[in-house]
Amino acid sequence: MNNWTGPKYLVAEGDTYTKYPEDEIYGETSVNYVKLDRLPSFDEGWATVTQALRAGKFFVTTGEVLLHDVSVERSESEGVVVADVEWTFPLEFAEVVWGDGQRTYRQASSATDQPPFARQKFRIPFDQSHAKWVRFAVWDSAGNGAFSQPVHLVVDK
């Protein structure tokens, strides 16, 4: 959908139509971590949170993988996604996904050499020559993961 017009962000949510006392929802539900300058007080309302969500200033995670920061560095020759990641279980792979308005591309990098309970900054290059947006994701050996919202790029012509 990011190849269509305008920014689109994917919000984590969990539909729990019926709950029974023995049901677990934490282990099955993804959450949104919203990036705010500060934690708003209760009487300030939800405006700062909803503004951050509308601006894509959040990431989605199952909880075992955290994205402390994700940014995009661009030069004339290449684009690089830089992601500061912390995780619990051993990782499987990190990936950069981007689109040019027509097609979607993916650059996956194995991360099986990473130990459990660690933190590292990943630097993954991508072909930014016609990229209009780019996002980062990382997944562990237990199927847990986190992904950033797309960063919308200005395409130089």
Short mmCIF file of C-alpha atoms in Angstrom, two decimals:
data_model
loop_
_atom_site.label_atom_id
_atom_site.label_comp_id
_atom_site.label_asym_id
_atom_site.label_seq_id
_atom_site.Cartn_x
_atom_site.Cartn_y
_atom_site.Cartn_z
CA MET A 1 0.00 0.00 0.00
CA ASN A 2 2.95 2.34 0.49
CA ASN A 3 3.42 2.35 -3.28
CA TRP A 4 0.03 4.03 -3.55
CA THR A 5 -0.30 7.70 -2.75
CA GLY A 6 0.45 9.20 0.67
CA PRO A 7 1.89 7.81 3.90
CA LYS A 8 0.30 4.70 5.36
CA TYR A 9 1.14 3.27 8.78
CA LEU A 10 0.35 -0.13 10.25
CA VAL A 11 -0.99 -0.04 13.80
CA ALA A 12 -0.79 -3.21 15.91
CA GLU A 13 -4.06 -4.37 17.36
CA GLY A 14 -5.53 -7.50 18.80
CA ASP A 15 -9.07 -8.66 18.25
CA THR A 16 -10.31 -10.61 21.23
CA TYR A 17 -13.89 -11.43 20.38
CA THR A 18 -14.40 -13.95 23.18
CA LYS A 19 -12.30 -14.35 26.31
CA TYR A 20 -12.28 -17.21 28.75
CA PRO A 21 -10.48 -17.25 32.14
CA GLU A 22 -7.73 -19.55 30.83
CA ASP A 23 -7.00 -17.43 27.72
CA GLU A 24 -3.64 -15.70 27.38
CA ILE A 25 -3.57 -12.55 25.27
CA TYR A 26 -0.16 -11.05 26.08
CA GLY A 27 1.85 -13.69 24.22
CA GLU A 28 -0.38 -13.43 21.17
CA THR A 29 -0.76 -9.66 20.82
CA SER A 30 1.55 -7.15 19.15
CA VAL A 31 1.87 -3.67 20.63
CA ASN A 32 2.74 -0.17 19.45
CA TYR A 33 5.67 1.66 21.05
CA VAL A 34 5.03 5.36 20.48
CA LYS A 35 7.98 7.76 20.39
CA LEU A 36 7.21 10.86 22.46
CA ASP A 37 9.45 13.62 23.79
CA ARG A 38 7.96 13.04 27.23
CA LEU A 39 5.17 11.09 28.88
CA PRO A 40 2.06 13.30 28.93
CA SER A 41 0.15 13.60 32.17
CA PHE A 42 -3.35 12.16 32.40
CA ASP A 43 -5.08 15.55 32.28
CA GLU A 44 -3.29 16.52 29.04
CA GLY A 45 -5.41 14.09 27.06
CA TRP A 46 -4.45 11.89 24.12
CA ALA A 47 -3.47 14.57 21.58
CA THR A 48 0.30 13.99 21.74
CA VAL A 49 -0.18 10.23 21.35
CA THR A 50 -2.58 10.47 18.41
CA GLN A 51 -0.36 13.07 16.69
CA ALA A 52 2.65 10.73 17.00
CA LEU A 53 0.61 7.83 15.57
CA ARG A 54 -0.58 9.95 12.64
CA ALA A 55 3.03 10.97 11.94
CA GLY A 56 4.28 7.36 12.00
CA LYS A 57 6.44 7.93 15.09
CA PHE A 58 6.03 4.43 16.47
CA PHE A 59 7.06 0.85 15.87
CA VAL A 60 5.22 -2.45 16.19
CA THR A 61 6.61 -5.32 18.24
CA THR A 62 5.64 -8.57 19.91
CA GLY A 63 7.66 -7.30 22.89
CA GLU A 64 10.76 -9.49 22.68
CA VAL A 65 12.41 -7.25 20.08
CA LEU A 66 12.77 -3.49 20.63
CA LEU A 67 13.75 -0.79 18.16
CA HIS A 68 15.48 1.97 20.11
CA ASP A 69 15.99 4.02 16.97
CA VAL A 70 15.64 3.64 13.20
CA SER A 71 16.96 6.21 10.75
CA VAL A 72 17.87 6.48 7.09
CA GLU A 73 21.21 7.84 5.87
CA ARG A 74 21.36 8.89 2.24
CA SER A 75 24.23 9.84 -0.03
CA GLU A 76 24.48 10.16 -3.79
CA SER A 77 25.61 6.54 -4.10
CA GLU A 78 23.44 4.65 -1.60
CA GLY A 79 20.88 4.60 1.17
CA VAL A 80 21.50 2.90 4.49
CA VAL A 81 18.97 2.04 7.17
CA VAL A 82 20.51 2.30 10.64
CA ALA A 83 18.63 0.49 13.39
CA ASP A 84 19.48 0.21 17.08
CA VAL A 85 17.91 -3.13 18.08
CA GLU A 86 17.63 -4.99 21.39
CA TRP A 87 16.31 -8.55 21.64
CA THR A 88 15.74 -11.54 23.92
CA PHE A 89 15.89 -14.72 21.79
CA PRO A 90 18.56 -15.37 19.12
CA LEU A 91 17.82 -13.45 15.93
CA GLU A 92 17.08 -14.94 12.53
CA PHE A 93 17.25 -11.98 10.16
CA ALA A 94 16.95 -8.23 9.72
CA GLU A 95 15.46 -6.74 6.59
CA VAL A 96 14.95 -3.50 4.76
CA VAL A 97 11.85 -3.19 2.59
CA TRP A 98 11.37 -0.29 0.17
CA GLY A 99 9.28 0.73 -2.80
CA ASP A 100 9.56 2.94 -5.86
CA GLY A 101 5.84 3.63 -6.29
CA GLN A 102 5.31 0.56 -8.49
CA ARG A 103 7.30 -2.33 -7.05
CA THR A 104 8.39 -3.42 -3.58
CA TYR A 105 11.94 -4.61 -2.88
CA ARG A 106 13.53 -6.46 0.04
CA GLN A 107 17.08 -6.82 1.32
CA ALA A 108 17.33 -9.44 4.08
CA SER A 109 20.46 -10.04 6.14
CA SER A 110 21.02 -13.14 8.24
CA ALA A 111 21.44 -12.41 11.95
CA THR A 112 21.86 -15.98 13.20
CA ASP A 113 25.36 -15.13 14.42
CA GLN A 114 23.89 -12.84 17.10
CA PRO A 115 23.63 -14.11 20.69
CA PRO A 116 20.47 -13.97 22.82
CA PHE A 117 19.87 -11.04 25.19
CA ALA A 118 21.86 -8.51 23.18
CA ARG A 119 21.73 -5.11 21.57
CA GLN A 120 23.35 -3.99 18.31
CA LYS A 121 23.20 -1.28 15.70
CA PHE A 122 22.46 -2.70 12.25
CA ARG A 123 23.46 -0.88 9.07
CA ILE A 124 21.76 -2.29 5.97
CA PRO A 125 22.24 -0.67 2.56
CA PHE A 126 19.46 -0.49 -0.02
CA ASP A 127 19.09 0.79 -3.58
CA GLN A 128 17.71 4.25 -3.00
CA SER A 129 17.94 5.34 -6.64
CA HIS A 130 14.16 5.45 -7.06
CA ALA A 131 12.97 4.62 -3.53
CA LYS A 132 9.95 6.57 -2.31
CA TRP A 133 9.73 4.88 1.09
CA VAL A 134 11.73 2.44 3.23
CA ARG A 135 11.12 0.49 6.44
CA PHE A 136 13.07 -1.87 8.72
CA ALA A 137 12.10 -5.18 10.36
CA VAL A 138 13.88 -7.78 12.47
CA TRP A 139 12.74 -11.27 13.51
CA ASP A 140 14.00 -13.79 16.06
CA SER A 141 14.22 -17.60 16.19
CA ALA A 142 10.91 -17.88 18.08
CA GLY A 143 8.95 -15.92 15.45
CA ASN A 144 8.88 -12.66 17.41
CA GLY A 145 9.71 -9.43 15.68
CA ALA A 146 9.50 -5.69 15.35
CA PHE A 147 9.12 -3.37 12.41
CA SER A 148 9.35 0.34 11.89
CA GLN A 149 6.84 2.46 10.08
CA PRO A 150 7.89 3.51 6.56
CA VAL A 151 10.11 6.52 6.19
CA HIS A 152 8.91 8.52 3.20
CA LEU A 153 11.79 9.76 1.07
CA VAL A 154 11.98 12.71 -1.28
CA VAL A 155 13.01 11.33 -4.66
CA ASP A 156 15.53 13.52 -6.43
CA LYS A 157 15.01 13.71 -10.19
#
